[in-house]
């Protein structure tokens, strides 16, 4: 079974803290994605990566950065957490090909207080 | 303009009816289209994907793609209360994968 694992299911952080969300996949997928999901707004793409050390901005990259030092791991970094970054964060991975399924992690519910 | 647009709903149908979910996309470079189902508090799970014009059937589900109109739809036949969920449409090329905001479907017994 394909597994995408996010490091935490629930996380509470203080405003201004630097926050790391980790995602690991075990299927040698080239593409990895970070989304945030908010009520009424669907899944919004923050960043994605199609190869090691490669990254592309999604629709809402402000306030975030990413790191992909190894193929299986894609990290999302909140440089200085703010309350408007309270959200559900979902990581996904896919093979780089047409018509391939995205596999999702279980999600991280981040609350910034 | 959002890259993938869906009506947020809710779409309410009685049990046994056909539910029709629609989606439009703006990027003509998109090559594959997906329908995911998401239950509250859970991660999305894939129902179907389609990349050729026309219809694709899988059990009670039929996906339809019209690239000229940049339109994708999902039909659910014989809707069941267990089909009540949010349905997410997504579009992708070789790399980027973009989702719509989702349509909430409510199937009443």
Tab-separated table of C-alpha atoms in Angstrom:
chain	number	residue	atom	x	y	z
A	1	UNK	CA	0.000	0.000	0.000
A	2	UNK	CA	1.141	3.504	-0.803
A	3	UNK	CA	1.742	5.476	2.296
A	4	UNK	CA	1.967	9.211	2.751
A	5	UNK	CA	2.682	10.068	6.345
A	6	UNK	CA	2.470	13.478	7.946
A	7	UNK	CA	4.446	13.997	11.105
A	8	UNK	CA	1.608	15.276	13.293
A	9	UNK	CA	-2.171	14.941	13.304
A	10	UNK	CA	-2.733	17.947	15.571
A	11	UNK	CA	-0.392	20.817	16.341
A	12	UNK	CA	-0.752	23.955	18.441
A	13	UNK	CA	1.826	26.712	18.028
A	14	UNK	CA	2.239	30.276	19.199
A	15	UNK	CA	2.220	33.334	16.969
A	16	UNK	CA	5.712	34.073	15.666
A	17	UNK	CA	7.027	30.536	16.084
A	18	UNK	CA	8.782	28.762	13.244
A	19	UNK	CA	6.773	25.668	12.379
A	20	UNK	CA	7.844	22.586	10.443
A	21	UNK	CA	5.336	20.196	8.902
A	22	UNK	CA	6.888	17.004	7.584
A	23	UNK	CA	5.597	14.652	4.919
A	24	UNK	CA	7.124	11.322	3.897
A	25	UNK	CA	6.021	9.013	1.079
A	26	UNK	CA	7.240	5.496	0.491
A	27	UNK	CA	6.418	4.955	-3.205
A	28	UNK	CA	9.264	6.792	-4.908
A	29	UNK	CA	6.874	9.430	-6.282
A	30	UNK	CA	8.420	12.339	-8.129
A	31	UNK	CA	5.737	14.933	-7.360
A	32	UNK	CA	4.808	16.123	-3.894
A	33	UNK	CA	2.341	18.819	-2.881
A	34	UNK	CA	1.304	20.863	0.118
A	35	UNK	CA	-2.259	22.138	0.358
A	36	UNK	CA	-4.233	23.913	3.002
A	37	UNK	CA	-7.945	23.320	3.362
A	38	UNK	CA	-10.339	25.832	4.845
A	39	UNK	CA	-14.164	25.722	4.959
A	40	UNK	CA	-15.643	26.991	1.705
A	41	UNK	CA	-12.243	27.418	0.071
A	42	UNK	CA	-11.404	23.844	-0.859
A	43	UNK	CA	-7.822	22.643	-1.220
A	44	UNK	CA	-5.499	25.498	-2.072
A	45	UNK	CA	-2.051	24.685	-3.395
A	46	UNK	CA	0.759	26.227	-1.372
A	47	UNK	CA	3.862	24.708	-2.973
A	48	UNK	CA	4.741	21.663	-4.999
A	49	UNK	CA	7.918	19.879	-5.945
A	50	UNK	CA	8.579	17.687	-8.977
A	51	UNK	CA	12.086	16.582	-8.032
A	52	UNK	CA	14.642	16.726	-5.260
A	53	UNK	CA	15.649	20.320	-4.479
A	54	UNK	CA	13.055	21.602	-6.980
A	55	UNK	CA	10.080	23.639	-5.841
A	56	UNK	CA	7.343	25.683	-7.451
A	57	UNK	CA	4.965	28.175	-5.901
A	58	UNK	CA	1.323	27.317	-5.874
A	59	UNK	CA	-1.566	29.714	-5.457
A	60	UNK	CA	-0.898	30.867	-1.889
A	61	UNK	CA	2.847	30.644	-1.097
A	62	UNK	CA	3.060	33.803	1.022
A	63	UNK	CA	4.256	33.099	4.542
A	64	UNK	CA	5.440	29.594	3.654
A	65	UNK	CA	8.560	27.937	2.362
A	66	UNK	CA	9.392	24.324	1.525
A	67	UNK	CA	12.327	21.982	1.475
A	68	UNK	CA	12.911	18.790	-0.478
A	69	UNK	CA	16.360	17.420	0.256
A	70	UNK	CA	15.384	13.788	-0.307
A	71	UNK	CA	12.898	12.358	-2.782
A	72	UNK	CA	10.674	10.843	-0.120
A	73	UNK	CA	10.425	13.879	2.145
A	74	UNK	CA	8.764	17.235	1.572
A	75	UNK	CA	8.699	19.767	4.383
A	76	UNK	CA	6.481	22.810	4.758
A	77	UNK	CA	7.874	25.653	6.837
A	78	UNK	CA	5.945	28.504	8.380
A	79	UNK	CA	8.669	31.053	8.951
A	80	UNK	CA	6.705	33.055	11.536
A	81	UNK	CA	3.351	31.505	12.304
A	82	UNK	CA	0.319	33.757	12.323
A	83	UNK	CA	-3.279	33.123	13.394
A	84	UNK	CA	-4.474	33.260	9.768
A	85	UNK	CA	-2.390	30.149	9.110
A	86	UNK	CA	-4.622	28.124	11.382
A	87	UNK	CA	-5.883	25.448	9.009
A	88	UNK	CA	-5.846	21.819	7.924
A	89	UNK	CA	-2.681	21.042	5.966
A	90	UNK	CA	-2.639	18.137	3.531
A	91	UNK	CA	0.361	16.608	1.820
A	92	UNK	CA	0.004	14.558	-1.373
A	93	UNK	CA	2.262	12.724	-3.799
A	94	UNK	CA	1.952	11.451	-7.368
A	95	UNK	CA	3.971	9.765	-10.042
A	96	UNK	CA	4.973	12.160	-12.821
A	97	UNK	CA	2.633	10.849	-15.517
A	98	UNK	CA	-0.777	11.523	-16.999
A	99	UNK	CA	-3.776	10.212	-15.107
A	100	UNK	CA	-2.081	9.086	-11.946
A	101	UNK	CA	-3.764	9.212	-8.580
A	102	UNK	CA	-2.656	11.599	-5.866
A	103	UNK	CA	-2.203	9.903	-2.511
A	104	UNK	CA	-2.875	12.003	0.541
A	105	UNK	CA	-1.520	12.016	4.029
A	106	UNK	CA	-3.886	12.043	6.979
A	107	UNK	CA	-3.660	15.811	7.372
A	108	UNK	CA	-2.282	18.076	10.095
A	109	UNK	CA	-4.696	20.326	11.937
A	110	UNK	CA	-2.568	23.340	12.878
A	111	UNK	CA	-3.826	25.904	15.365
A	112	UNK	CA	-1.837	29.101	15.859
A	113	UNK	CA	-2.679	30.946	19.067
B	1	UNK	CA	-10.531	33.322	-12.257
B	2	UNK	CA	-9.942	30.114	-10.348
B	3	UNK	CA	-8.245	27.357	-12.304
B	4	UNK	CA	-10.903	24.822	-11.327
B	5	UNK	CA	-14.424	25.932	-10.456
B	6	UNK	CA	-17.254	24.038	-8.818
B	7	UNK	CA	-20.610	24.971	-7.366
B	8	UNK	CA	-20.263	24.661	-3.585
B	9	UNK	CA	-23.792	23.313	-3.124
B	10	UNK	CA	-25.187	21.676	-1.174
B	11	UNK	CA	-26.709	19.499	-3.838
B	12	UNK	CA	-29.586	17.572	-2.308
B	13	UNK	CA	-30.961	14.435	-3.964
B	14	UNK	CA	-33.239	11.654	-2.695
B	15	UNK	CA	-31.937	8.133	-2.300
B	16	UNK	CA	-31.962	6.258	-5.599
B	17	UNK	CA	-31.776	9.394	-7.763
B	18	UNK	CA	-28.960	10.480	-10.069
B	19	UNK	CA	-26.615	13.116	-8.677
B	20	UNK	CA	-24.882	15.325	-11.240
B	21	UNK	CA	-21.750	17.211	-10.218
B	22	UNK	CA	-20.073	19.726	-12.504
B	23	UNK	CA	-16.686	21.354	-12.834
B	24	UNK	CA	-15.006	23.761	-15.243
B	25	UNK	CA	-11.305	24.424	-15.668
B	26	UNK	CA	-9.379	27.302	-17.197
B	27	UNK	CA	-5.962	25.844	-18.060
B	28	UNK	CA	-6.109	24.278	-21.520
B	29	UNK	CA	-2.790	22.609	-20.728
B	30	UNK	CA	-4.492	20.375	-18.169
B	31	UNK	CA	-4.338	16.784	-19.270
B	32	UNK	CA	-5.938	14.692	-16.539
B	33	UNK	CA	-9.033	15.249	-14.462
B	34	UNK	CA	-9.962	13.647	-11.193
B	35	UNK	CA	-12.930	13.291	-8.910
B	36	UNK	CA	-12.200	12.832	-5.219
B	37	UNK	CA	-14.651	12.211	-2.425
B	38	UNK	CA	-13.970	13.642	1.010
B	39	UNK	CA	-15.859	12.795	4.161
B	40	UNK	CA	-15.786	15.285	6.991
B	41	UNK	CA	-12.490	15.139	8.876
B	42	UNK	CA	-10.940	12.716	6.412
B	43	UNK	CA	-8.466	13.017	3.558
B	44	UNK	CA	-9.723	12.969	-0.049
B	45	UNK	CA	-10.012	9.597	-1.743
B	46	UNK	CA	-9.991	9.043	-5.496
B	47	UNK	CA	-13.232	8.006	-7.195
B	48	UNK	CA	-12.306	8.326	-10.858
B	49	UNK	CA	-9.985	9.967	-13.298
B	50	UNK	CA	-10.462	10.770	-16.982
B	51	UNK	CA	-8.181	12.183	-19.651
B	52	UNK	CA	-9.980	11.464	-22.941
B	53	UNK	CA	-13.026	13.271	-24.263
B	54	UNK	CA	-16.249	11.382	-23.672
B	55	UNK	CA	-17.583	9.201	-20.889
B	56	UNK	CA	-15.899	6.801	-18.528
B	57	UNK	CA	-17.982	4.482	-16.372
B	58	UNK	CA	-17.060	2.655	-13.185
B	59	UNK	CA	-19.931	1.000	-11.357
B	60	UNK	CA	-22.427	3.653	-10.279
B	61	UNK	CA	-20.099	6.473	-11.316
B	62	UNK	CA	-19.688	8.065	-14.753
B	63	UNK	CA	-17.164	10.783	-15.478
B	64	UNK	CA	-17.599	12.975	-18.537
B	65	UNK	CA	-14.995	15.199	-20.147
B	66	UNK	CA	-15.445	17.856	-22.816
B	67	UNK	CA	-12.101	19.517	-23.529
B	68	UNK	CA	-13.545	21.975	-26.048
B	69	UNK	CA	-15.874	23.335	-23.366
B	70	UNK	CA	-13.330	22.775	-20.579
B	71	UNK	CA	-15.968	20.926	-18.632
B	72	UNK	CA	-15.873	17.830	-16.449
B	73	UNK	CA	-18.789	16.153	-14.731
B	74	UNK	CA	-19.508	13.233	-12.426
B	75	UNK	CA	-22.783	11.344	-12.423
B	76	UNK	CA	-23.675	9.126	-9.483
B	77	UNK	CA	-26.489	6.709	-10.248
B	78	UNK	CA	-28.679	5.139	-7.561
B	79	UNK	CA	-27.387	7.612	-4.980
B	80	UNK	CA	-27.055	6.267	-1.438
B	81	UNK	CA	-26.958	8.128	1.881
B	82	UNK	CA	-23.345	6.902	2.193
B	83	UNK	CA	-22.540	9.006	-0.898
B	84	UNK	CA	-23.150	12.146	1.180
B	85	UNK	CA	-19.778	13.886	1.163
B	86	UNK	CA	-17.874	16.690	-0.509
B	87	UNK	CA	-16.777	15.947	-4.064
B	88	UNK	CA	-13.601	17.589	-5.280
B	89	UNK	CA	-12.734	18.072	-8.925
B	90	UNK	CA	-9.032	18.333	-9.789
B	91	UNK	CA	-6.997	19.044	-12.919
B	92	UNK	CA	-3.369	18.268	-13.611
B	93	UNK	CA	-0.580	18.290	-16.146
B	94	UNK	CA	2.619	16.312	-15.536
B	95	UNK	CA	3.393	18.264	-12.395
B	96	UNK	CA	0.855	20.672	-10.941
B	97	UNK	CA	-2.374	19.353	-9.417
B	98	UNK	CA	-5.101	21.907	-8.720
B	99	UNK	CA	-8.407	21.338	-6.932
B	100	UNK	CA	-11.747	23.069	-7.021
B	101	UNK	CA	-13.496	24.153	-3.839
B	102	UNK	CA	-15.704	21.067	-3.832
B	103	UNK	CA	-19.444	20.402	-4.038
B	104	UNK	CA	-21.254	19.114	-0.976
B	105	UNK	CA	-23.682	16.318	-1.818
B	106	UNK	CA	-26.514	15.356	0.533
B	107	UNK	CA	-28.444	12.167	-0.203
B	108	UNK	CA	-31.599	11.854	1.863
B	109	UNK	CA	-33.138	8.432	2.713
